[in-house]
PDB file of C-alpha atoms in Angstrom:
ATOM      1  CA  UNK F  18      84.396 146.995  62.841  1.00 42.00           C
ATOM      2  CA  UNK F  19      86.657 145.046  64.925  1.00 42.00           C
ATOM      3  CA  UNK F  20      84.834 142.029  65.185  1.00 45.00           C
ATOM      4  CA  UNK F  21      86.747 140.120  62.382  1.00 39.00           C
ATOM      5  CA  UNK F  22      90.710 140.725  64.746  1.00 40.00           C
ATOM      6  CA  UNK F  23      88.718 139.106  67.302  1.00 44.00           C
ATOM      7  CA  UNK F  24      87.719 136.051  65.169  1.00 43.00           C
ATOM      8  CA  UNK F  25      90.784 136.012  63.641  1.00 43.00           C
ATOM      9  CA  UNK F  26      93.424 136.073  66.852  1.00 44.00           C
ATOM     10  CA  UNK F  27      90.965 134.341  69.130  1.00 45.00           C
ATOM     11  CA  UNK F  28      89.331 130.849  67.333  1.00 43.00           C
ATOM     12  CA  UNK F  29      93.111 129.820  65.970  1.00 42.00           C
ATOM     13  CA  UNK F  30      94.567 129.842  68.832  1.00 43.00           C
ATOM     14  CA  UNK F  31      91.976 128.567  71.644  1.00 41.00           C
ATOM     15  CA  UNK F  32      93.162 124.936  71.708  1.00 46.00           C
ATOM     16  CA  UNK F  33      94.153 122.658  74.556  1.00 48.00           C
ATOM     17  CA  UNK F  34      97.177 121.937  76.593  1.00 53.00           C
ATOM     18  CA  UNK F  35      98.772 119.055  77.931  1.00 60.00           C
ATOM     19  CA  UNK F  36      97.831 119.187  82.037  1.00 65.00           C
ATOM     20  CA  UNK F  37     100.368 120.030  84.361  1.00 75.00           C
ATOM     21  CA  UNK F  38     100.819 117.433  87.078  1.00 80.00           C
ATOM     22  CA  UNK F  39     102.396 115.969  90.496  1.00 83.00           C
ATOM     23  CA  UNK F  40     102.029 114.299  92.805  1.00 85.00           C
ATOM     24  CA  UNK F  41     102.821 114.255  96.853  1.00 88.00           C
ATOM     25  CA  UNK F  42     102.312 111.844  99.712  1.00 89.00           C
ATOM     26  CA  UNK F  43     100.358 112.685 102.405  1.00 90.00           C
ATOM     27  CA  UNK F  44      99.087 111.619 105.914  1.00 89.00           C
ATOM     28  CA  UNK F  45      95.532 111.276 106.319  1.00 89.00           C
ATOM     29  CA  UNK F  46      95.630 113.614 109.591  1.00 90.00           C
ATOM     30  CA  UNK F  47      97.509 116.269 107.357  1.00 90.00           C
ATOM     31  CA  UNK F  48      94.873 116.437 104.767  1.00 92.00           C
ATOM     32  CA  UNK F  49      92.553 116.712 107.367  1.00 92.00           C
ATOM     33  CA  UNK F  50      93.788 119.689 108.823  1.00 92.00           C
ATOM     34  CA  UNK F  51      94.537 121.233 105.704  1.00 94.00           C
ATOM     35  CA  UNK F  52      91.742 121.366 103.922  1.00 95.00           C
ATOM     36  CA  UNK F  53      89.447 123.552 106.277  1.00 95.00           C
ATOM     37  CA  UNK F  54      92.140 126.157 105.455  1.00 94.00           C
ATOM     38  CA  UNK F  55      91.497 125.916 101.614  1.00 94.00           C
ATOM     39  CA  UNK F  56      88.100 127.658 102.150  1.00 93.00           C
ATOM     40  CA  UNK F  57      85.120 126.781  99.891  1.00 94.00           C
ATOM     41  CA  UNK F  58      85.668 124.301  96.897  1.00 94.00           C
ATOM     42  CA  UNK F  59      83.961 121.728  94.831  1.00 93.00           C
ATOM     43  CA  UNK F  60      84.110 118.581  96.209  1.00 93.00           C
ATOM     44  CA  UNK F  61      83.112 115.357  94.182  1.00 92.00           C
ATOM     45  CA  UNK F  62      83.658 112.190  96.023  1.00 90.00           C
ATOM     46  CA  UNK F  63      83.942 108.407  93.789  1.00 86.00           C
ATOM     47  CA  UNK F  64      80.819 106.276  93.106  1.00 79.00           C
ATOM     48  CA  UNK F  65      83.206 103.622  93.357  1.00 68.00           C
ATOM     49  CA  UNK F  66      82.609 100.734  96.091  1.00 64.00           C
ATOM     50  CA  UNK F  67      84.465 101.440  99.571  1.00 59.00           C
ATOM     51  CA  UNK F  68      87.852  98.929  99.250  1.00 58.00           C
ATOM     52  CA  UNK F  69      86.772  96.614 102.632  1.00 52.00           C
ATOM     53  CA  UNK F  70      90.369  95.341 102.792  1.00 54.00           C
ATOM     54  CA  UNK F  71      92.054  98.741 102.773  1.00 58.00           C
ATOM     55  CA  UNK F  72      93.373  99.638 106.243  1.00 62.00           C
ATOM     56  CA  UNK F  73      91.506 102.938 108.153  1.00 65.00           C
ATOM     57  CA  UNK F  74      93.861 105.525 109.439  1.00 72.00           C
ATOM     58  CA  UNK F  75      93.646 105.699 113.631  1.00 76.00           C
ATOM     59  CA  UNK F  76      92.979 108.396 114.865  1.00 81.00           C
ATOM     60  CA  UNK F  77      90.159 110.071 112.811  1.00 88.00           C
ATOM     61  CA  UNK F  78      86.865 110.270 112.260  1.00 86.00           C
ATOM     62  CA  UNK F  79      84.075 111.507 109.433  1.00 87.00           C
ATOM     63  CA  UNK F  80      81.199 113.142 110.957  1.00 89.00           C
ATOM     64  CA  UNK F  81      79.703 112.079 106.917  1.00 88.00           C
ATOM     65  CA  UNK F  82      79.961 108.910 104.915  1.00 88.00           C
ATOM     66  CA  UNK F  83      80.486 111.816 102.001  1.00 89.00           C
ATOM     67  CA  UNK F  84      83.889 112.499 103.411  1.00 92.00           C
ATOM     68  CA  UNK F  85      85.438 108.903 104.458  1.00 90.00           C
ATOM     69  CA  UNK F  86      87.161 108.800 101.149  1.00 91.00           C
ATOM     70  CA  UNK F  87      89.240 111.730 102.132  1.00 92.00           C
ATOM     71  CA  UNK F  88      90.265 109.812 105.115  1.00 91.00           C
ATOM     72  CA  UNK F  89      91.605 106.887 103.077  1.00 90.00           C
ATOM     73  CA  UNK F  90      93.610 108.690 100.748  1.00 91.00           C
ATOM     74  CA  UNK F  91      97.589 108.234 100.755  1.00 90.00           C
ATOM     75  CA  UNK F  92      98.477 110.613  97.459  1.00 91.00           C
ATOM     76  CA  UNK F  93      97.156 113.953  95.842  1.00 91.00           C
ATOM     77  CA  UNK F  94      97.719 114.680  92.732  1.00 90.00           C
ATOM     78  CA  UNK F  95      98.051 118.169  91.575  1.00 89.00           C
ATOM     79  CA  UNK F  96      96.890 118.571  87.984  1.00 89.00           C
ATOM     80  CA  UNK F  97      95.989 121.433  85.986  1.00 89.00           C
ATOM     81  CA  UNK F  98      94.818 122.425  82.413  1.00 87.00           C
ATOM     82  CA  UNK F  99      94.356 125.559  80.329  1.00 83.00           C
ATOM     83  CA  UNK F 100      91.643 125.396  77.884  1.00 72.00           C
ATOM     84  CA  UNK F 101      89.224 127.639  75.890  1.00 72.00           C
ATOM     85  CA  UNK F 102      87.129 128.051  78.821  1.00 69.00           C
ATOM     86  CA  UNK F 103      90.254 129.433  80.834  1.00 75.00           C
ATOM     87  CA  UNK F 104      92.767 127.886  83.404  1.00 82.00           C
ATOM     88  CA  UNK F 105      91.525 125.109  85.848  1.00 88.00           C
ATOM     89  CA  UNK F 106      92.975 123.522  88.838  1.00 92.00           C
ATOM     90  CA  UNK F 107      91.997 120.345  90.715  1.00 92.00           C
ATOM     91  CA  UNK F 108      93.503 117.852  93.570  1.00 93.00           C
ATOM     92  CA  UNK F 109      92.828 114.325  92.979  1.00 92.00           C
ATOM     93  CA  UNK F 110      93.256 112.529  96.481  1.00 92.00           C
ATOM     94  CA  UNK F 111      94.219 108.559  96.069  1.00 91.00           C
ATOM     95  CA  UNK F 112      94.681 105.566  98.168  1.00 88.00           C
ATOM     96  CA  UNK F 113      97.368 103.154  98.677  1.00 85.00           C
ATOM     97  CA  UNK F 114      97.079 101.339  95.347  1.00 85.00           C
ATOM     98  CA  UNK F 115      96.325 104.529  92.687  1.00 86.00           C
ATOM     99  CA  UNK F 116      92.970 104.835  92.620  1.00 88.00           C
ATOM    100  CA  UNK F 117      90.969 108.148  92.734  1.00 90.00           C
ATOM    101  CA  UNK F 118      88.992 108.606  95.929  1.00 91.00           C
ATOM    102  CA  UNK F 119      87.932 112.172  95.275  1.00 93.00           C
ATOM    103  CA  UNK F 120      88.798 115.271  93.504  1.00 93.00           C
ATOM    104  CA  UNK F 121      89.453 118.639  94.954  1.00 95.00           C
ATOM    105  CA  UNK F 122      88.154 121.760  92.240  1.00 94.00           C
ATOM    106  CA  UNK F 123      90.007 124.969  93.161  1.00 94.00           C
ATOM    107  CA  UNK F 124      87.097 127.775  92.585  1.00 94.00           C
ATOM    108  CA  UNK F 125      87.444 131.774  92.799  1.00 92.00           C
ATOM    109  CA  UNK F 126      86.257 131.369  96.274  1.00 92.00           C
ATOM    110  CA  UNK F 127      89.506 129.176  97.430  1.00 93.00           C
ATOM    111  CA  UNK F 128      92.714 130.474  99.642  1.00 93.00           C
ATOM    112  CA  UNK F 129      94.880 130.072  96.296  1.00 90.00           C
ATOM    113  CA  UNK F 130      97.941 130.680  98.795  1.00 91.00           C
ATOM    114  CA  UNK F 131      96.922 127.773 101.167  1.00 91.00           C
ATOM    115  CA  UNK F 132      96.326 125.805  97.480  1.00 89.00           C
ATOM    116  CA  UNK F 133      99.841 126.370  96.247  1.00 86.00           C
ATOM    117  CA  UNK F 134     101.335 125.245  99.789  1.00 85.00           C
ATOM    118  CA  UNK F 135     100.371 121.512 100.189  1.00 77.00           C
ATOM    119  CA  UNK F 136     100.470 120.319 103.729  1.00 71.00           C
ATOM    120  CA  UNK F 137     103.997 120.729 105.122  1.00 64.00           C
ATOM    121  CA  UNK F 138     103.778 116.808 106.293  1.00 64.00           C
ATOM    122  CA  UNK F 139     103.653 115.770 102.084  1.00 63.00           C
ATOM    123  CA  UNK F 140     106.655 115.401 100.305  1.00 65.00           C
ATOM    124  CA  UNK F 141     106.541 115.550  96.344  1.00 66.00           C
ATOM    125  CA  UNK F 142     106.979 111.875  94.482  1.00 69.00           C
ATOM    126  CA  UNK F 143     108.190 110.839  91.542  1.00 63.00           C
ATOM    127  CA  UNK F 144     105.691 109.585  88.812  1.00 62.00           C
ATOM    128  CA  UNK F 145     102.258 108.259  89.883  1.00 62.00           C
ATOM    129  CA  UNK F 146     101.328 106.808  93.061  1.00 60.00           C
ATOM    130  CA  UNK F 147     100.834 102.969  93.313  1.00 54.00           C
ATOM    131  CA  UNK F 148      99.576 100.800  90.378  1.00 53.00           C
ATOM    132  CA  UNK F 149      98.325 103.559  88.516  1.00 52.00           C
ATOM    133  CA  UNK F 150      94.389 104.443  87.702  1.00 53.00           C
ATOM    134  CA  UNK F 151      92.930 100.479  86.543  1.00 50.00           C
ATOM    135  CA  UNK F 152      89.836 102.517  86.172  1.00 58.00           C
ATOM    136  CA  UNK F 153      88.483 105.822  84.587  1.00 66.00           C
ATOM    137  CA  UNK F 154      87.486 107.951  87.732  1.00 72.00           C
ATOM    138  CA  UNK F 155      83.327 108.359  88.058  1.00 71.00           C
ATOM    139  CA  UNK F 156      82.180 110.994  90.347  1.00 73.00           C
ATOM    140  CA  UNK F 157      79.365 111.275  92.402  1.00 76.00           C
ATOM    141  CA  UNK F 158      77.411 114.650  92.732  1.00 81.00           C
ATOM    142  CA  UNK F 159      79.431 117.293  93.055  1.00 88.00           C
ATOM    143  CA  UNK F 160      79.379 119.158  96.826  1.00 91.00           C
ATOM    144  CA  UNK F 161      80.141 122.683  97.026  1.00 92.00           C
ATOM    145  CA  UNK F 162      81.663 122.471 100.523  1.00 92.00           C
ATOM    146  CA  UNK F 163      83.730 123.828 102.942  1.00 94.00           C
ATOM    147  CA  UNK F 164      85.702 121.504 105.695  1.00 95.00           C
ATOM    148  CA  UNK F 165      86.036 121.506 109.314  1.00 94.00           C
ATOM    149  CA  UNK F 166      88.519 119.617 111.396  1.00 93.00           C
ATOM    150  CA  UNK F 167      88.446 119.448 115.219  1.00 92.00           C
ATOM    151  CA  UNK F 168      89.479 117.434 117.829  1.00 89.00           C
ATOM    152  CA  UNK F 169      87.233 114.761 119.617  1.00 85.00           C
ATOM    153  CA  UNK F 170      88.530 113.220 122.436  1.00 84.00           C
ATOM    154  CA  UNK F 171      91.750 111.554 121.218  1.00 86.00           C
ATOM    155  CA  UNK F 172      90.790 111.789 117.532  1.00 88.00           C
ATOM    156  CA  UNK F 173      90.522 114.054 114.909  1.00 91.00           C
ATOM    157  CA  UNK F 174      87.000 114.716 112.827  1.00 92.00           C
ATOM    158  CA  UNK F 175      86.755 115.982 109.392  1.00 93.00           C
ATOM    159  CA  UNK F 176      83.809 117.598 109.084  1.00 92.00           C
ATOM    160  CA  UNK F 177      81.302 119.930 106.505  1.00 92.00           C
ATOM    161  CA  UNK F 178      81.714 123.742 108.325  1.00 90.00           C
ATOM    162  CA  UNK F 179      78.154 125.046 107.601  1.00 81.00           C
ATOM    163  CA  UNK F 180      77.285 126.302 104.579  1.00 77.00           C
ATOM    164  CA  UNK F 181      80.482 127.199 101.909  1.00 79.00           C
ATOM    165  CA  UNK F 182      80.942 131.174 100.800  1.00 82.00           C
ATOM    166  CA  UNK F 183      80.343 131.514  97.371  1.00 89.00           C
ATOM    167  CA  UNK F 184      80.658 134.220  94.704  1.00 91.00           C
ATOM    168  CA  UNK F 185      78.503 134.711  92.122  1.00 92.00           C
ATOM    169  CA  UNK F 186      81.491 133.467  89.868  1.00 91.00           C
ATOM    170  CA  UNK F 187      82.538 130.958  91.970  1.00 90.00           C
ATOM    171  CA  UNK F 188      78.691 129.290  91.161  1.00 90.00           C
ATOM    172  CA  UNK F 189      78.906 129.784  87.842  1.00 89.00           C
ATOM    173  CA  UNK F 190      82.825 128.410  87.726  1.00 89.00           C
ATOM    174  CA  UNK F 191      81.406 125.474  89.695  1.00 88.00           C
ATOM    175  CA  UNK F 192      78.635 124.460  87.525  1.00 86.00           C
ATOM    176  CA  UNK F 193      80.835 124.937  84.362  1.00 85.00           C
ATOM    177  CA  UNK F 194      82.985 122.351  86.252  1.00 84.00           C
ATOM    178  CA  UNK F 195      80.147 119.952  86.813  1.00 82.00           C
ATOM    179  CA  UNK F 196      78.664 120.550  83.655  1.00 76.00           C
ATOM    180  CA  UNK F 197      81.819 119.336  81.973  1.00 71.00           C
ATOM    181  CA  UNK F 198      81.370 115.924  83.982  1.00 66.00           C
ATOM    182  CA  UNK F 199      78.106 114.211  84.261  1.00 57.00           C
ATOM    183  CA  UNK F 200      77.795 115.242  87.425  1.00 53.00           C
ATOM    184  CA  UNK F 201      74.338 116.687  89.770  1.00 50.00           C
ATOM    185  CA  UNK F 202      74.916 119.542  91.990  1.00 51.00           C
ATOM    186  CA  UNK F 203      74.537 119.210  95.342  1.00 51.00           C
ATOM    187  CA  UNK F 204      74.200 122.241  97.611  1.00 48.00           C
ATOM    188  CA  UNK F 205      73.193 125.167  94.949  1.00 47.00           C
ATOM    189  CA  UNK F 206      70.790 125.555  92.400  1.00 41.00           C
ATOM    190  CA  UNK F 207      71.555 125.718  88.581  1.00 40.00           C
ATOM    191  CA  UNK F 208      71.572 129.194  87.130  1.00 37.00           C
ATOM    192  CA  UNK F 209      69.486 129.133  84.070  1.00 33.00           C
TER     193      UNK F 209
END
């Protein structure tokens, strides 16, 4: 009977907003130890080629080649969007000169109050980080994942904690998120 008010207040009005954004600078050893706090989240690392001339950060190590892009970056970004599919929140991590390393997917399964609280060594920046994005960002597969961080020796080592907690809607949250990229999924199979 009702199914017309539904039409009719739901279809006009599901349209897109302009993301929310900003930006923060960061040391590679605070991202580190923040993220294991985050919890589970998506993870999709660039299949762009590894910058040789950009400078390492001493003191840490990546137990994966998957995660040395995390240990390069020098910015996040903080963008989100609401569309018809509902509100969605992701962390692009950059290096030195702008460029997407990695984004950061906030699922169901994320510590939304470690999310909101950026490390306390990043302070918030004005406009974009370096040059700017010279080109579109193309992930690799995306990584449901949870991190680990310990100390080694002198060093620090981001690693992959074993295997990430996920919700039934967290999965399906996830795919939807890889699904709207052309993306595989590593680390869980697609529901039908």
């Amino acid at each position: 009977m009702y199914d017309w008010l539904d039409t009719f207040l739901c279809t006009p009005r599901a349209r897109f907003v302009e993301p929310s954004e900003r930006s923060v600078q960061i040391t590679a050893s605070a991202l580190a130890q923040w993220l294991p706090l985050l919890g589970s989240v998506l993870y999709v690392p660039s299949r762009a080629e590894v910058d040789a001339s950009a400078r390492w950060p001493g003191g840490l190590l990546s137990e994966s080649p998957l995660l040395m892009p995390l240990l390069r970056a020098r910015y996040l970004r903080v963008l989100g969007i609401v569309s018809v599919d509902g509100p969605r929140e992701w962390i692009e991590c950059l290096d030195a000169r702008g460029e997407i390393l990695a984004q950061l997917h906030l699922l169901p399964d994320t510590d939304y109050l470690v999310w909101d609280s950026l490390p306390d060594e990043s302070r918030i920046i004005a406009g974009r980080p370096g040059h700017g994005r010279s080109r579109m960002f193309r992930g690799a597969a995306a990584h449901l994942m949870r991190f680990r961080c310990q100390p080694l020796a002198n060093m620090l080592c981001l690693g992959e904690a074993s295997s990430p907690r996920i919700s039934p809607l967290g999965r399906v949250v996830a795919q939807a998120i890889a699904g709207s990229q052309p993306l595989l999924m590593q680390g869980m199979p697609m529901l039908p």
